[in-house]
PDB file of C-alpha atoms in Angstrom:
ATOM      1  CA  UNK A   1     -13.509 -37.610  61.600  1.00 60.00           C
ATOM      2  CA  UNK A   2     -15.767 -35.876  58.817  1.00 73.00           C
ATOM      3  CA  UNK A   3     -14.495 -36.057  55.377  1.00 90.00           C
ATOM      4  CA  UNK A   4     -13.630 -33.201  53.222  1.00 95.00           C
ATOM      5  CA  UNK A   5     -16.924 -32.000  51.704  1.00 96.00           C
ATOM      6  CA  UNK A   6     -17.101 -30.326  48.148  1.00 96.00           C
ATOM      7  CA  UNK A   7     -20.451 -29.401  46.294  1.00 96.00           C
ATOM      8  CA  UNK A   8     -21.939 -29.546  43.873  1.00 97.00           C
ATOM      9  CA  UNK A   9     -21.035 -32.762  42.807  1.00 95.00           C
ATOM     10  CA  UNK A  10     -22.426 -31.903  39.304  1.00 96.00           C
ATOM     11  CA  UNK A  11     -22.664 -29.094  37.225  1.00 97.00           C
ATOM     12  CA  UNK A  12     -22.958 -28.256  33.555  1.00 98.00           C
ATOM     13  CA  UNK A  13     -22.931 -25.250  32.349  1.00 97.00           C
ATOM     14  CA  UNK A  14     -22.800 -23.452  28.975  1.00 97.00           C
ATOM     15  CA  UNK A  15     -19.380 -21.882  27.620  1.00 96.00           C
ATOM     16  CA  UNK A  16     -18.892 -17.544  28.764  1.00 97.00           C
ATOM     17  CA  UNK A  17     -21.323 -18.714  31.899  1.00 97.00           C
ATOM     18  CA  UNK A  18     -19.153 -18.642  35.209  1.00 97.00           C
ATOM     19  CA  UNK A  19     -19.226 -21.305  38.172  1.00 98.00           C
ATOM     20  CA  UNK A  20     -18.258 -21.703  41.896  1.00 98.00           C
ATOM     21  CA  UNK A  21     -17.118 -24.639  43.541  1.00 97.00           C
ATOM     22  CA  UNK A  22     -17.311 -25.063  47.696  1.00 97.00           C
ATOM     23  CA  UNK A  23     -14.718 -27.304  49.784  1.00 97.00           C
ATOM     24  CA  UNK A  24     -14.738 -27.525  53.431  1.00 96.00           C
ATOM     25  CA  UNK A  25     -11.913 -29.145  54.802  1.00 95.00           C
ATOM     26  CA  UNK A  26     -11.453 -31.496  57.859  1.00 93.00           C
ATOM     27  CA  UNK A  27     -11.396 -29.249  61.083  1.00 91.00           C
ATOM     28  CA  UNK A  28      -7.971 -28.049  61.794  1.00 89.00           C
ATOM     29  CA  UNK A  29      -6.244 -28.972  58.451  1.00 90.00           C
ATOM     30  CA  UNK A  30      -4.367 -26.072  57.586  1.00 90.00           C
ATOM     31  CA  UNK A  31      -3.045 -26.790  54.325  1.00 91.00           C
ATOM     32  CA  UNK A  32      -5.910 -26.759  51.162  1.00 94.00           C
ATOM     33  CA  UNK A  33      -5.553 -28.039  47.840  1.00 95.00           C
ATOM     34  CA  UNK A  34      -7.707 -27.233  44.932  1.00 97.00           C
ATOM     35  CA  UNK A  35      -6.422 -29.692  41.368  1.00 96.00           C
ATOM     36  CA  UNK A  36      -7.794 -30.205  38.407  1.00 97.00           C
ATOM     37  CA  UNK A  37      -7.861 -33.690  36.681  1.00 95.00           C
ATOM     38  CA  UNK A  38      -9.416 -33.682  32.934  1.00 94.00           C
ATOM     39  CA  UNK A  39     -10.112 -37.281  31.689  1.00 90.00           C
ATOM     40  CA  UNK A  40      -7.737 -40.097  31.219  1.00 85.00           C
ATOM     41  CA  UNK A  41      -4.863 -37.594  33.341  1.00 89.00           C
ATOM     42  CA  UNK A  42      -3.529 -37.302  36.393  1.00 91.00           C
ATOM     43  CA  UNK A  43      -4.943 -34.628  38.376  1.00 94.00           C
ATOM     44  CA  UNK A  44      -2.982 -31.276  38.357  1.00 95.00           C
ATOM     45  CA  UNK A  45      -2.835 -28.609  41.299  1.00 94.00           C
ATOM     46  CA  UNK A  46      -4.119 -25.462  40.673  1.00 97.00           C
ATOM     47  CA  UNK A  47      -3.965 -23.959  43.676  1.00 96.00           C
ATOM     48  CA  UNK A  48      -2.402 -24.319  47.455  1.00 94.00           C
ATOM     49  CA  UNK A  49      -3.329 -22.320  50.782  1.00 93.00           C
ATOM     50  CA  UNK A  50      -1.737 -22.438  53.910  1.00 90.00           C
ATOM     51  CA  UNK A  51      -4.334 -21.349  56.167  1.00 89.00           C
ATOM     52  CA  UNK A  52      -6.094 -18.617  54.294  1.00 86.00           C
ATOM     53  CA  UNK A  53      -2.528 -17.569  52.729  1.00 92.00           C
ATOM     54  CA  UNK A  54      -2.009 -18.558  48.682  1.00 93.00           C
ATOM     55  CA  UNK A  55       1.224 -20.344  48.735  1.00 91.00           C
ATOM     56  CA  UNK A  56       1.330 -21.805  45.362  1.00 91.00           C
ATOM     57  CA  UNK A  57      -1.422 -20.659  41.988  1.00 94.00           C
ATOM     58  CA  UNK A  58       1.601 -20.793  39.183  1.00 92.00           C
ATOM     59  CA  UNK A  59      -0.632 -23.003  37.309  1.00 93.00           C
ATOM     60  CA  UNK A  60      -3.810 -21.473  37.487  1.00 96.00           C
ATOM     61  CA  UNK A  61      -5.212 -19.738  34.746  1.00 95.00           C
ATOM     62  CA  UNK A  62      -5.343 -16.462  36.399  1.00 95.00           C
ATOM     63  CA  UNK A  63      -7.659 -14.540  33.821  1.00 95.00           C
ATOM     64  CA  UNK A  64     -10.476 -17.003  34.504  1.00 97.00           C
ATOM     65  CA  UNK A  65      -9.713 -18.978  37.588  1.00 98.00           C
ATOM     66  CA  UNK A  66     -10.033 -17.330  41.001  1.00 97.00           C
ATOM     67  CA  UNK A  67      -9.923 -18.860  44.497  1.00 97.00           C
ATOM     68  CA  UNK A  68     -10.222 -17.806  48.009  1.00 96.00           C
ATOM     69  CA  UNK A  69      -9.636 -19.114  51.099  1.00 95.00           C
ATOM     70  CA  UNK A  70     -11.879 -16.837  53.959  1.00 83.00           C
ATOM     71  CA  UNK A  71     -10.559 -17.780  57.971  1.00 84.00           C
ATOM     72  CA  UNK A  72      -8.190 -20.565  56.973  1.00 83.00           C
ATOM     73  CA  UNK A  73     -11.731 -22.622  56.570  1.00 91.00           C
ATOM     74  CA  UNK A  74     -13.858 -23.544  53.749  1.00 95.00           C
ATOM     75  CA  UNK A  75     -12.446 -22.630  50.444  1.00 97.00           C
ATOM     76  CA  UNK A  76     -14.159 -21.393  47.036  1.00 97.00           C
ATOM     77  CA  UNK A  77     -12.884 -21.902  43.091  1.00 98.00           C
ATOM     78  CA  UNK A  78     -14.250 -19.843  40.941  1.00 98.00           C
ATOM     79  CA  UNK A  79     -14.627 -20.144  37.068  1.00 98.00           C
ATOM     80  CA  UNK A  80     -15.510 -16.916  34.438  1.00 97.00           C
ATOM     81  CA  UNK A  81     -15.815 -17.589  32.029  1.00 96.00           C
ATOM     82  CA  UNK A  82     -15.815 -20.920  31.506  1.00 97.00           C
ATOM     83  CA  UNK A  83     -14.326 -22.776  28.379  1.00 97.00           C
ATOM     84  CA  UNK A  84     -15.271 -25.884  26.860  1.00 97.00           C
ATOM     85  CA  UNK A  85     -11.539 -27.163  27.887  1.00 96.00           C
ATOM     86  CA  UNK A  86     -12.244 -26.689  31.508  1.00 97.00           C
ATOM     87  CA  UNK A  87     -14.468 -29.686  31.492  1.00 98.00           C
ATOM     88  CA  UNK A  88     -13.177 -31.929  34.074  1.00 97.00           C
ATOM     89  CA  UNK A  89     -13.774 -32.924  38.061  1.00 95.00           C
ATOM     90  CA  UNK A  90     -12.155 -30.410  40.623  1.00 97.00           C
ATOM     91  CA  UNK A  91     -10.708 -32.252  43.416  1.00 96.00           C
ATOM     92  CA  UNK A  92     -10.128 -30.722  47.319  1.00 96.00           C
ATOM     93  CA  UNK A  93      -7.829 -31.789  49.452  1.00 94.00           C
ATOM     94  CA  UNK A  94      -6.693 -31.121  53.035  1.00 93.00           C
ATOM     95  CA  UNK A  95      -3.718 -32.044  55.003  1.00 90.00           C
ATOM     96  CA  UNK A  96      -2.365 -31.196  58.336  1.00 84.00           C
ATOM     97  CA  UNK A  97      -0.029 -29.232  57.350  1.00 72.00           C
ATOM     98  CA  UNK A  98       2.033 -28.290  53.874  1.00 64.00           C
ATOM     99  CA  UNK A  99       5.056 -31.351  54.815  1.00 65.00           C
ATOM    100  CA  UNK A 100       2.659 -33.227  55.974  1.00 62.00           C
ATOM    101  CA  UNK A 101       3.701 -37.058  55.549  1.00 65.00           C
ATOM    102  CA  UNK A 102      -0.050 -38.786  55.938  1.00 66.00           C
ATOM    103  CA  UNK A 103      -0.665 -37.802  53.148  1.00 72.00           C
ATOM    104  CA  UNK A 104      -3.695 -35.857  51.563  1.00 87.00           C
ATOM    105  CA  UNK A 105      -7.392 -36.666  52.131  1.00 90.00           C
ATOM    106  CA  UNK A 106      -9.914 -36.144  49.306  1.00 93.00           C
ATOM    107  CA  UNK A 107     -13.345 -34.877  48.578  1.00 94.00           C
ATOM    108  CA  UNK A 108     -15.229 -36.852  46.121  1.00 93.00           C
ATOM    109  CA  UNK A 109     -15.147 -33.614  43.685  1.00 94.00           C
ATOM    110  CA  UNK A 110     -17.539 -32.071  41.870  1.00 96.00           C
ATOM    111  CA  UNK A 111     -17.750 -33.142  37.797  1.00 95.00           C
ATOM    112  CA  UNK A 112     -17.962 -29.659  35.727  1.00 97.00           C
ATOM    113  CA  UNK A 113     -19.562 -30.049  32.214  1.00 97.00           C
ATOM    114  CA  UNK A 114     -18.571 -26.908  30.017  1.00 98.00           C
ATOM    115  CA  UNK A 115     -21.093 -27.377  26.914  1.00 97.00           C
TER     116      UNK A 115
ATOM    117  CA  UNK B   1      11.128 -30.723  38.937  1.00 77.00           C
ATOM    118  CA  UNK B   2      10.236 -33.932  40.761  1.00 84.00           C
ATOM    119  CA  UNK B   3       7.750 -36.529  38.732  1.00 90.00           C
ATOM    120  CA  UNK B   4       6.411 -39.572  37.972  1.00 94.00           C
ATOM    121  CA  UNK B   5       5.730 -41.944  35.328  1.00 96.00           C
ATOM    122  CA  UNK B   6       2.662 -44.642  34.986  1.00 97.00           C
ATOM    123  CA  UNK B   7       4.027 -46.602  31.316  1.00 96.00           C
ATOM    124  CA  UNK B   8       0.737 -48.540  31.116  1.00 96.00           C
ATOM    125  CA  UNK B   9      -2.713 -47.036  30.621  1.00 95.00           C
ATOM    126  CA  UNK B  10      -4.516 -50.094  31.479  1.00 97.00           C
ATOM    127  CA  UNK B  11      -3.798 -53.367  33.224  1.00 98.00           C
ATOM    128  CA  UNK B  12      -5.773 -56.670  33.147  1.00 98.00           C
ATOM    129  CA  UNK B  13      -5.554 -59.416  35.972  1.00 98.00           C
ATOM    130  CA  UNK B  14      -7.580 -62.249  36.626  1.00 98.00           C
ATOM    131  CA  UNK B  15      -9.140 -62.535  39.824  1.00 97.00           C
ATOM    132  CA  UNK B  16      -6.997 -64.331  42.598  1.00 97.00           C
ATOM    133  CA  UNK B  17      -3.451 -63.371  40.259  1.00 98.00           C
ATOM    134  CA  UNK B  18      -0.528 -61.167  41.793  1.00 97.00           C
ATOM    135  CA  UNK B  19      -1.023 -58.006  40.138  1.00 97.00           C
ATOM    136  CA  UNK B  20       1.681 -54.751  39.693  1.00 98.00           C
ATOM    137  CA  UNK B  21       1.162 -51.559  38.654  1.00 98.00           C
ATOM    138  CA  UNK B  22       4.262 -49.783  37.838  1.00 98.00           C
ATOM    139  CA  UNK B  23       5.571 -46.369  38.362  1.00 98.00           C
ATOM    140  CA  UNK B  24       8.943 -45.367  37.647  1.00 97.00           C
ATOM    141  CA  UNK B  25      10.196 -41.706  39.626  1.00 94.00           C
ATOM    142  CA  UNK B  26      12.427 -38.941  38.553  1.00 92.00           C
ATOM    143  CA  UNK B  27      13.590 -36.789  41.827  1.00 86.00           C
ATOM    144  CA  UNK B  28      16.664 -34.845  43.173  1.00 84.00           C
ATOM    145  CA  UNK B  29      16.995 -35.813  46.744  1.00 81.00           C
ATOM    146  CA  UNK B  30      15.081 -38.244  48.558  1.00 82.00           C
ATOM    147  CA  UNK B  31      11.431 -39.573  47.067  1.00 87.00           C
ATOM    148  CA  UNK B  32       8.502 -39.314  48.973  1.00 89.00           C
ATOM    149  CA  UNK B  33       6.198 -41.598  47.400  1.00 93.00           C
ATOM    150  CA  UNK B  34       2.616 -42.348  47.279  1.00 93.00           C
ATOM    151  CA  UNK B  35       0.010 -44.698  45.727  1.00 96.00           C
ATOM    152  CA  UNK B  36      -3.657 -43.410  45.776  1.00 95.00           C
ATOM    153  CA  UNK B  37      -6.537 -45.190  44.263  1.00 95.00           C
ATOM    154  CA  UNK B  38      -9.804 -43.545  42.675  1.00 93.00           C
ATOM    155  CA  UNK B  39     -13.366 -45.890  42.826  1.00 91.00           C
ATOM    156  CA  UNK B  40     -15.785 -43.889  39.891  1.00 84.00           C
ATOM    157  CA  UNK B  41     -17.259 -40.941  40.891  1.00 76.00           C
ATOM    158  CA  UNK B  42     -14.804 -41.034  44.338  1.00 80.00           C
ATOM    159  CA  UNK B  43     -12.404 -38.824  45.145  1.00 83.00           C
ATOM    160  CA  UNK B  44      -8.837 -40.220  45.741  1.00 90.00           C
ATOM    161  CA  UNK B  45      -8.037 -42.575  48.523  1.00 91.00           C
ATOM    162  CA  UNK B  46      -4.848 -42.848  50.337  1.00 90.00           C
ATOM    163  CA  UNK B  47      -3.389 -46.165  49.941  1.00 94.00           C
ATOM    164  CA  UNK B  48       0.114 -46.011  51.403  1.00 93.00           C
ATOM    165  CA  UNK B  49       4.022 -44.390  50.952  1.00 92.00           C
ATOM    166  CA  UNK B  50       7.201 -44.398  51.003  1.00 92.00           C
ATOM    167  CA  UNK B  51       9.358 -41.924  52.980  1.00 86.00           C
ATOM    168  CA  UNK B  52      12.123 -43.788  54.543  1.00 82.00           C
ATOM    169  CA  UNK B  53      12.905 -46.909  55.906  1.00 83.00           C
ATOM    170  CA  UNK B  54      12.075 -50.703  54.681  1.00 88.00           C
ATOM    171  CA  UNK B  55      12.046 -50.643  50.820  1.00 91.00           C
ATOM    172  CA  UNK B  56       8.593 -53.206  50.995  1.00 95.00           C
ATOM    173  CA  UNK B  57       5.660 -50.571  52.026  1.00 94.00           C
ATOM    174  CA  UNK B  58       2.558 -52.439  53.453  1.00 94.00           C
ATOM    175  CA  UNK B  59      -0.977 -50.227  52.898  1.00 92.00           C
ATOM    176  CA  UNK B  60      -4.537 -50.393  53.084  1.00 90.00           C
ATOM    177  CA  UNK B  61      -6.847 -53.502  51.430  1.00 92.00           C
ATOM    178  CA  UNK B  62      -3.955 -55.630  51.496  1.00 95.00           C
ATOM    179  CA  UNK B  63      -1.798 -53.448  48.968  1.00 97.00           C
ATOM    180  CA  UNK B  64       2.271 -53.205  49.071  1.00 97.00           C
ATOM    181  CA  UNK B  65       5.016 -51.359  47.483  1.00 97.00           C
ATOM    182  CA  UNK B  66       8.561 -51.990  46.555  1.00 96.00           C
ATOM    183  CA  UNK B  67      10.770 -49.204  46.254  1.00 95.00           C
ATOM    184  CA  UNK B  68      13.688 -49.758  43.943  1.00 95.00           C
ATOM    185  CA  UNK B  69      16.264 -46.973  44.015  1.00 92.00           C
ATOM    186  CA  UNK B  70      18.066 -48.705  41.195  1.00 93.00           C
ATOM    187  CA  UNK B  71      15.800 -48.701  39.101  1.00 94.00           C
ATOM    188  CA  UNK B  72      13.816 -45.665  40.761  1.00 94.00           C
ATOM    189  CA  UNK B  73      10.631 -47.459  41.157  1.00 96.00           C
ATOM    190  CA  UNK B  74       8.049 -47.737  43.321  1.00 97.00           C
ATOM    191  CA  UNK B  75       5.355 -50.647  41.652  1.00 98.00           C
ATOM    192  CA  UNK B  76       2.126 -51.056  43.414  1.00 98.00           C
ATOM    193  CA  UNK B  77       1.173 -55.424  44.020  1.00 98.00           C
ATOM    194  CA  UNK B  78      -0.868 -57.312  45.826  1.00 97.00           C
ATOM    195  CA  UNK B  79      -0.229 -61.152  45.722  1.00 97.00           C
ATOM    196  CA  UNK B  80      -4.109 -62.065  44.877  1.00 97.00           C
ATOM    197  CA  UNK B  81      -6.376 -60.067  42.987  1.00 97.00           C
ATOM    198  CA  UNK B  82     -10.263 -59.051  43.634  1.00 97.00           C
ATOM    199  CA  UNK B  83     -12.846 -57.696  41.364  1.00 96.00           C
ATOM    200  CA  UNK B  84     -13.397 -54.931  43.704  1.00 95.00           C
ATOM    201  CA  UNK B  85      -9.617 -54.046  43.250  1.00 96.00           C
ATOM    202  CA  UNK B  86     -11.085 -52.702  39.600  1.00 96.00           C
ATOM    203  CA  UNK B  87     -10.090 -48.584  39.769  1.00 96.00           C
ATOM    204  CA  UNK B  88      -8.096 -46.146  38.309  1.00 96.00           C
ATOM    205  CA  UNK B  89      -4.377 -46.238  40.062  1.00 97.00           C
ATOM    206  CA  UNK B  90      -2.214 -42.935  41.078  1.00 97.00           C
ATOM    207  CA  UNK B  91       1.500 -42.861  42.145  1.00 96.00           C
ATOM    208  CA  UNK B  92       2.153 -39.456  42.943  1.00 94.00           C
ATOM    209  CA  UNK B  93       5.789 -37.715  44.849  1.00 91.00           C
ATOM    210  CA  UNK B  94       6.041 -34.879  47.267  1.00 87.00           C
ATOM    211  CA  UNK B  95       7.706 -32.034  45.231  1.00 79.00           C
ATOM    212  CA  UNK B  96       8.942 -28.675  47.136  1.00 71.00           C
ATOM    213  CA  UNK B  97      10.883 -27.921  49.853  1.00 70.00           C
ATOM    214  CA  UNK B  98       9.402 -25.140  51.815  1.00 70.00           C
ATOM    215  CA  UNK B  99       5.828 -25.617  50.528  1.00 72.00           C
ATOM    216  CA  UNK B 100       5.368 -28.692  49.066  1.00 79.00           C
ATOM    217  CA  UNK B 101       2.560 -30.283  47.222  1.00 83.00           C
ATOM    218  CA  UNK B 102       1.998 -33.775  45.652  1.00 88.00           C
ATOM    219  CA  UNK B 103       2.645 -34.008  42.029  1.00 90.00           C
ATOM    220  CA  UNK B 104       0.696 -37.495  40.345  1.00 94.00           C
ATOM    221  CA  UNK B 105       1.035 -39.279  37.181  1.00 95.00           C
ATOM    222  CA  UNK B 106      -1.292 -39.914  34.822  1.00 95.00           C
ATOM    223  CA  UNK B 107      -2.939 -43.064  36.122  1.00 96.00           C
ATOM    224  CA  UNK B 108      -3.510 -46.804  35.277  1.00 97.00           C
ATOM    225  CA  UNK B 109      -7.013 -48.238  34.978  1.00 97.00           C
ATOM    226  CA  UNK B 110      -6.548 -51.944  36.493  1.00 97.00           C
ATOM    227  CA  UNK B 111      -9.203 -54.332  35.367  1.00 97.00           C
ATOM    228  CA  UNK B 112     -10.171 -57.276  37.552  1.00 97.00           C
ATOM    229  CA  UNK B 113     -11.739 -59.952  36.025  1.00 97.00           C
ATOM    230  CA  UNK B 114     -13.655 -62.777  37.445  1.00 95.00           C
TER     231      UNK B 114
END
């Protein structure tokens, strides 16, 4: 089965500019992750959608960080404006289904450079 | 909350040693475990868990856990070290009841060296 697929896999930006990230899942996972992991920690979940429903966001920074989930499908993150501490690689994930026990598969992220 | 604690930043290993990695757990109820591993520029790999069952967990690349509810751990070995075992190591626990969502700690960078 295809991967879950997240672009770009780079961007820098300057600090006050605003960013997008894309994530397409693998088909019929209905549960989406979107976490944050800044260097040297673990990475942190921002945001959780079962199907195109937000089930969990209590740790995203709601004044800057928006997300959407449109038909269950491919998800977007959105950054504005961005801050210099927001430097860090923005992981998707999919799983089957929120109690899923597999497990959670990964897209390779995309590295965000606030400068 | 559930979580989970990685006491070493780093670990070094020669190649063909046993190495661990160790993660300790702090949960109400039963753990769900996990160990994921992260190659640069990768995104994080499944490598296996722990739900139930036999407290030795066998996983991909030739990987095992023990799960220790003594001592509530759950250290990543493998009985003989490669270079390409070199990444950055996650343990990580299923946290919620209704909606639940994997909650990792902070990593261990193992070193493999020739």
């Amino acid at each position: 089965e295809a991967g879950v697929a997240q672009s770009p896999r780079y961007k820098i930006i300057e600090k006050r500019q605003s960013v997008a990230f894309w994530c397409n899942p693998i088909s019929g996972h209905a549960t989406l992750y979107w976490y944050q992991q800044i260097l040297g920690q673990g990475p942190k979940l921002l945001i959780q959608f079962q199907n195109n429903g937000v089930v969990d966001d209590s740790q995203l920074p709601k004044d800057r960080f928006s997300a959407e989930r449109l038909k269950g499908v491919d998800s977007t993150l959105k950054i504005q404006p961005a801050k210099l501490e927001d430097s860090a690689v923005y992981l998707c994930a999919s799983s089957l289904d929120t109690g899923s026990l597999y497990g959670y598969t990964f897209g390779s992220g995309t590295r965000l450079t606030v400068v | 909350a559930q979580s989970v604690a990685q006491p070493e930043d780093q670990v070094n290993v020669a190649e063909g040693n046993p190495l661990t990695v160790k993660c300790t757990y702090s949960v109400s109820g039963n753990p769900y475990l996990f160990w994921y591993v992260q190659y640069p520029n990768r995104g994080l790999q499944f490598l296996l868990k722990y739900i139930t069952g036999d407290n030795l967990v066998k996983g991909s690349y030739g990987f095992e856990a023990e799960f220790n509810k003594s001592q509530t751990s759950f250290h990543l070995k493998k009985p003989s070290a490669l270079v390409s075992d070199s990444a950055l190591y996650f343990c990580a626990v299923r946290e919620g009841t209704g909606f639940q969502k994997l909650v990792f700690g902070t990593g261990t960078r193992l070193l493999v060296s020739p």
